Tab-separated table of C-alpha atoms and ligand atoms in Angstrom:
chain	number	residue	atom	x	y	z
T	1	MET	CA	0.000	0.000	0.000
T	2	ASP	CA	1.467	3.372	-0.999
T	3	ASP	CA	1.913	6.402	1.274
T	4	ALA	CA	-1.143	8.227	-0.021
T	5	ARG	CA	-3.345	5.249	0.806
T	6	LEU	CA	-1.707	4.732	4.202
T	7	MET	CA	-2.507	8.375	4.956
T	8	ARG	CA	-6.025	8.448	3.471
T	9	TYR	CA	-7.150	5.329	5.313
T	10	ALA	CA	-4.985	5.850	8.435
T	11	ARG	CA	-7.892	6.047	10.906
T	12	HIS	CA	-9.244	2.734	9.692
T	13	ILE	CA	-5.803	1.105	9.531
T	14	LEU	CA	-5.229	2.158	13.157
T	15	LEU	CA	-8.146	-0.048	14.198
T	16	ASP	CA	-6.670	-3.396	15.311
T	17	GLU	CA	-9.682	-5.288	13.976
T	18	LEU	CA	-9.295	-3.730	10.540
T	19	GLY	CA	-5.620	-2.883	9.944
T	20	VAL	CA	-3.769	-2.918	6.619
T	21	GLU	CA	-5.154	-6.340	5.797
T	22	GLY	CA	-8.766	-5.245	6.236
T	23	GLN	CA	-8.124	-2.089	4.249
T	24	GLU	CA	-6.680	-4.138	1.408
T	25	ARG	CA	-9.819	-6.265	1.412
T	26	LEU	CA	-11.911	-3.104	1.124
T	27	LEU	CA	-9.763	-1.813	-1.746
T	28	ALA	CA	-10.218	-5.115	-3.577
T	29	ALA	CA	-13.981	-5.295	-2.999
T	30	ARG	CA	-16.800	-4.669	-5.447
T	31	VAL	CA	-20.169	-3.498	-4.095
T	32	LEU	CA	-23.441	-3.096	-5.954
T	33	ILE	CA	-25.591	-0.257	-4.580
T	34	VAL	CA	-29.177	-0.326	-5.815
T	35	GLY	CA	-30.632	3.149	-5.372
T	36	ALA	CA	-28.789	6.492	-5.225
T	37	GLY	CA	-31.442	8.194	-3.094
T	38	GLY	CA	-31.923	8.744	0.632
T	39	LEU	CA	-30.251	5.523	1.818
T	40	GLY	CA	-27.856	5.078	-1.080
T	41	SER	CA	-26.428	8.572	-0.541
T	42	PRO	CA	-24.921	8.137	2.935
T	43	ALA	CA	-24.103	4.466	2.343
T	44	ALA	CA	-22.228	5.165	-0.898
T	45	LEU	CA	-20.406	8.185	0.545
T	46	TYR	CA	-19.114	6.159	3.493
T	47	LEU	CA	-18.091	3.214	1.324
T	48	ALA	CA	-16.298	5.526	-1.120
T	49	ALA	CA	-14.556	7.348	1.727
T	50	ALA	CA	-13.533	3.986	3.202
T	51	GLY	CA	-11.855	3.015	-0.062
T	52	VAL	CA	-14.155	0.233	-1.200
T	53	GLY	CA	-12.396	-0.209	-4.515
T	54	ARG	CA	-15.206	-0.683	-6.985
T	55	LEU	CA	-18.713	0.677	-6.551
T	56	VAL	CA	-21.558	0.110	-8.982
T	57	LEU	CA	-24.292	2.694	-8.443
T	58	VAL	CA	-27.648	1.956	-10.046
T	59	ASP	CA	-30.608	4.332	-10.316
T	60	ASP	CA	-32.892	5.252	-13.197
T	61	ASP	CA	-34.212	8.513	-11.662
T	62	VAL	CA	-33.070	12.081	-12.145
T	63	VAL	CA	-32.304	14.518	-9.318
T	64	GLU	CA	-35.350	16.579	-8.358
T	65	LEU	CA	-35.615	19.546	-6.023
T	66	SER	CA	-37.670	17.543	-3.504
T	67	ASN	CA	-34.816	14.984	-3.235
T	68	LEU	CA	-32.277	17.418	-1.832
T	69	GLN	CA	-33.789	17.531	1.688
T	70	ARG	CA	-32.286	14.077	2.290
T	71	GLN	CA	-30.327	12.715	-0.690
T	72	ILE	CA	-26.956	14.158	0.304
T	73	LEU	CA	-25.090	12.660	-2.632
T	74	HIS	CA	-26.706	15.279	-4.880
T	75	THR	CA	-26.543	19.059	-5.007
T	76	THR	CA	-28.642	21.862	-6.447
T	77	ALA	CA	-26.238	22.014	-9.414
T	78	GLY	CA	-27.167	18.412	-10.238
T	79	LEU	CA	-30.898	19.039	-10.672
T	80	GLY	CA	-32.226	17.227	-13.730
T	81	GLN	CA	-29.209	14.931	-14.032
T	82	PRO	CA	-29.393	11.153	-13.620
T	83	LYS	CA	-28.845	10.282	-9.953
T	84	ALA	CA	-26.369	7.533	-10.800
T	85	GLU	CA	-24.149	9.998	-12.684
T	86	SER	CA	-24.555	12.826	-10.178
T	87	GLY	CA	-23.659	10.293	-7.473
T	88	ARG	CA	-20.657	8.984	-9.374
T	89	ARG	CA	-19.222	12.497	-9.657
T	90	ALA	CA	-19.709	13.154	-5.933
T	91	LEU	CA	-18.086	9.856	-4.929
T	92	LEU	CA	-15.057	10.383	-7.176
T	93	ALA	CA	-14.671	13.957	-5.920
T	94	LEU	CA	-14.538	12.520	-2.412
T	95	ASN	CA	-12.174	9.686	-3.328
T	96	PRO	CA	-10.497	9.472	-6.758
T	97	ASP	CA	-8.662	6.362	-5.490
T	98	ILE	CA	-11.682	4.148	-6.282
T	99	GLN	CA	-13.646	3.156	-9.381
T	100	VAL	CA	-17.311	4.046	-9.611
T	101	ARG	CA	-19.580	2.800	-12.362
T	102	ALA	CA	-22.913	4.583	-12.868
T	103	ARG	CA	-25.811	2.625	-14.311
T	104	VAL	CA	-28.872	4.641	-15.298
T	105	GLU	CA	-31.296	1.762	-15.571
T	106	ARG	CA	-34.132	-0.024	-13.848
T	107	LEU	CA	-32.785	-3.526	-13.375
T	108	ASP	CA	-34.860	-6.488	-14.381
T	109	GLU	CA	-34.417	-9.863	-12.735
T	110	ALA	CA	-31.799	-11.129	-15.195
T	111	ARG	CA	-29.660	-7.966	-14.983
T	112	LEU	CA	-29.849	-7.988	-11.212
T	113	ARG	CA	-28.587	-11.531	-11.157
T	114	VAL	CA	-25.607	-10.694	-13.402
T	115	LEU	CA	-24.645	-7.635	-11.335
T	116	ALA	CA	-25.116	-9.496	-8.034
T	117	ALA	CA	-22.898	-12.333	-9.286
T	118	GLU	CA	-20.144	-9.808	-10.088
T	119	ALA	CA	-20.402	-8.168	-6.646
T	120	ASP	CA	-18.927	-9.188	-3.302
T	121	LEU	CA	-21.892	-7.582	-1.576
T	122	VAL	CA	-25.171	-5.881	-2.464
T	123	LEU	CA	-26.680	-2.870	-0.720
T	124	ASP	CA	-30.437	-2.615	-1.096
T	125	CYS	CA	-31.139	1.115	-0.921
T	126	CYS	CA	-34.253	1.063	-3.091
T	127	ASP	CA	-37.704	2.363	-2.266
T	128	ASN	CA	-40.191	-0.344	-3.206
T	129	PHE	CA	-41.083	-3.917	-2.265
T	130	ALA	CA	-41.025	-5.331	-5.792
T	131	THR	CA	-37.374	-4.322	-6.267
T	132	ARG	CA	-36.451	-5.470	-2.747
T	133	HIS	CA	-37.776	-8.946	-3.485
T	134	ALA	CA	-36.089	-9.031	-6.896
T	135	ILE	CA	-32.755	-8.048	-5.297
T	136	ASN	CA	-33.258	-10.750	-2.653
T	137	ARG	CA	-33.931	-13.429	-5.279
T	138	ALA	CA	-30.795	-12.400	-7.195
T	139	CYS	CA	-28.678	-12.505	-4.028
T	140	VAL	CA	-30.088	-15.903	-2.978
T	141	ALA	CA	-29.396	-17.311	-6.453
T	142	THR	CA	-25.830	-16.003	-6.523
T	143	ARG	CA	-25.159	-16.379	-2.785
T	144	THR	CA	-24.173	-12.747	-2.495
T	145	PRO	CA	-24.411	-11.091	0.943
T	146	LEU	CA	-27.228	-8.528	1.076
T	147	VAL	CA	-27.484	-5.515	3.373
T	148	SER	CA	-31.034	-4.222	3.260
T	149	GLY	CA	-32.280	-0.926	4.677
T	150	ALA	CA	-35.592	0.901	4.687
T	151	ALA	CA	-37.007	4.084	6.184
T	152	ILE	CA	-40.288	5.961	6.150
T	153	LYS	CA	-41.601	8.857	8.269
T	154	PHE	CA	-39.622	8.477	11.529
T	155	SER	CA	-39.022	4.699	11.368
T	156	GLY	CA	-36.143	2.790	9.892
T	157	GLN	CA	-34.866	-0.760	9.810
T	158	VAL	CA	-31.798	-2.684	8.683
T	159	SER	CA	-30.830	-6.327	8.423
T	160	VAL	CA	-28.085	-8.407	6.831
T	161	TYR	CA	-28.690	-11.572	4.855
T	162	ASP	CA	-25.364	-13.373	4.488
T	163	LEU	CA	-26.531	-15.748	1.778
T	164	ARG	CA	-23.134	-17.468	1.613
T	165	ARG	CA	-24.218	-19.118	4.875
T	166	ASP	CA	-26.698	-21.998	4.890
T	167	ASP	CA	-28.237	-20.829	8.180
T	168	SER	CA	-28.863	-17.253	7.045
T	169	PRO	CA	-32.457	-16.195	6.463
T	170	CYS	CA	-33.277	-14.281	3.286
T	171	TYR	CA	-35.386	-11.124	2.981
T	172	TYR	CA	-38.443	-13.180	2.039
T	173	CYS	CA	-38.147	-15.309	5.218
T	174	LEU	CA	-38.771	-12.096	7.173
T	175	PHE	CA	-41.048	-10.205	4.780
T	176	PRO	CA	-43.035	-12.625	2.603
T	177	GLU	CA	-44.160	-11.023	-0.634
T	178	ALA	CA	-47.873	-10.251	-0.615
T	179	ASP	CA	-50.041	-8.762	-3.338
T	180	ASP	CA	-52.248	-6.838	-0.964
T	181	VAL	CA	-49.516	-5.062	0.972
T	182	GLU	CA	-50.055	-1.327	1.087
T	183	GLU	CA	-46.812	0.383	0.273
T	184	LEU	CA	-45.831	3.639	1.957
T	185	ARG	CA	-43.605	5.755	-0.252
T	186	CYS	CA	-41.507	8.725	0.832
T	187	ALA	CA	-42.905	10.615	-2.155
T	188	THR	CA	-46.365	10.692	-0.619
T	189	THR	CA	-45.748	9.995	3.070
T	190	GLY	CA	-42.678	11.996	4.037
T	191	VAL	CA	-39.465	10.945	5.756
T	192	LEU	CA	-37.093	12.683	8.149
T	193	GLY	CA	-33.849	13.454	6.288
T	194	PRO	CA	-31.258	12.488	8.921
T	195	LEU	CA	-33.099	9.215	9.635
T	196	LEU	CA	-31.891	8.071	6.215
T	197	GLY	CA	-28.377	8.996	7.296
T	198	MET	CA	-28.757	6.803	10.388
T	199	VAL	CA	-30.044	3.801	8.457
T	200	GLY	CA	-27.698	4.254	5.484
T	201	SER	CA	-24.740	4.561	7.846
T	202	VAL	CA	-25.689	1.313	9.583
T	203	GLN	CA	-25.798	-0.301	6.126
T	204	ALA	CA	-22.310	1.031	5.334
T	205	THR	CA	-21.039	-0.179	8.714
T	206	GLU	CA	-22.369	-3.687	8.130
T	207	ALA	CA	-20.958	-3.706	4.593
T	208	ILE	CA	-17.467	-2.743	5.798
T	209	LYS	CA	-17.635	-5.403	8.546
T	210	LEU	CA	-18.589	-8.113	6.066
T	211	LEU	CA	-16.040	-7.059	3.435
T	212	ALA	CA	-13.144	-6.657	5.859
T	213	GLY	CA	-14.191	-9.669	7.957
T	214	LEU	CA	-14.684	-8.176	11.402
T	215	GLY	CA	-17.261	-8.168	14.176
T	216	ASP	CA	-20.641	-9.885	14.285
T	217	PRO	CA	-22.851	-9.125	11.303
T	218	LEU	CA	-26.533	-8.253	11.724
T	219	VAL	CA	-27.590	-11.667	10.405
T	220	GLY	CA	-30.847	-13.081	11.774
T	221	ARG	CA	-31.513	-9.785	13.536
T	222	LEU	CA	-33.681	-6.886	12.413
T	223	LEU	CA	-32.512	-3.566	13.819
T	224	SER	CA	-35.268	-0.934	13.992
T	225	VAL	CA	-35.129	2.698	14.971
T	226	ASP	CA	-37.943	5.004	16.033
T	227	ALA	CA	-36.409	8.447	15.550
T	228	LEU	CA	-39.335	10.264	17.155
T	229	ARG	CA	-38.614	8.593	20.508
T	230	MET	CA	-35.016	7.792	19.554
T	231	GLN	CA	-35.322	4.156	20.493
T	232	TRP	CA	-33.519	1.260	18.832
T	233	HIS	CA	-34.822	-2.293	18.980
T	234	THR	CA	-33.497	-5.620	17.772
T	235	ILE	CA	-35.669	-8.607	17.015
T	236	ARG	CA	-34.246	-11.997	16.192
T	237	PHE	CA	-35.598	-14.175	13.425
T	238	LYS	CA	-34.667	-17.452	11.799
T	239	ARG	CA	-34.551	-18.818	8.327
T	240	ASP	CA	-37.968	-20.150	7.251
T	241	PRO	CA	-37.394	-23.777	6.192
T	242	GLY	CA	-40.442	-23.491	3.917
T	243	CYS	CA	-39.357	-20.211	2.291
T	244	PRO	CA	-40.131	-20.419	-1.445
T	245	VAL	CA	-37.085	-18.271	-2.268
T	246	CYS	CA	-34.228	-19.709	-0.223
T	247	ALA	CA	-35.328	-23.183	0.895
T	248	ARG	CA	-34.447	-24.989	-2.313
T	249	ARG	CA	-31.297	-23.155	-3.318
T	250	ALA	CA	-28.205	-25.087	-4.348
T	251	PRO	CA	-25.909	-26.161	-1.522
T	252	ALA	CA	-22.945	-23.887	-0.788
T	253	ALA	CA	-19.507	-24.741	-2.166
T	254	ALA	CA	-20.947	-27.618	-4.195
T	255	GLY	CA	-18.754	-26.638	-7.122
T	256	CYS	CA	-21.507	-27.413	-9.605
T	257	SER	CA	-24.956	-26.132	-10.448
T	258	GLY	CA	-26.858	-29.002	-8.885
T	259	GLY	CA	-29.930	-27.075	-7.823
D	301	ZN	ZN1	-35.925	-17.206	2.613
């Protein structure tokens, strides 16, 4: 590692649990971030600052004035530009030592699977259930660890699905997909700006832990925050053995596509 990197990442390298070895893992890592909005903004900024070497930022929206109250990756000068490209510029301005690829597209199932297979980890920073379930299916199929966050009004939640592990639940185990679910969207419901910073920062923290191999990941635990009362709660949950998404996946490390 050269002097500039030793200096840039010094406060992470000083951490015994992380060190030069952990930093090198971060520099070698590739992370797919789905959504460059309220959650994707803080998560991507922290991962870029931490030197996660290759980020793929996906979003098909453009920056609107009503985004800027919370989507801190974007600025007034970026109004009307694709969020993925506005985000890419901000991340490279923060850290030119990394590679950032911007993808201005709404990913279908097949594309998600390709991008998940290329990634060491996926951050779900999207804003709707259909995409969340599609991301989960892609991560289950490719056994890619998934860090999923959500926030609305004053409530947020985060969990980690380490789909490399046979005992890890998937997103569907916790939130089965239902047709009749009424979806709350920030666009119509409102959300407190800094709450997204709290949740997105927890996502970045869990991503760094998984990539560098330290600590205990938030697997099988759902962390929730109520910002109005400023209370955090953790509930534990297990893999659903009857889950239609993850129950019949191929065994890990089988070395062949037997499933
Ligand atoms: Zn499942």
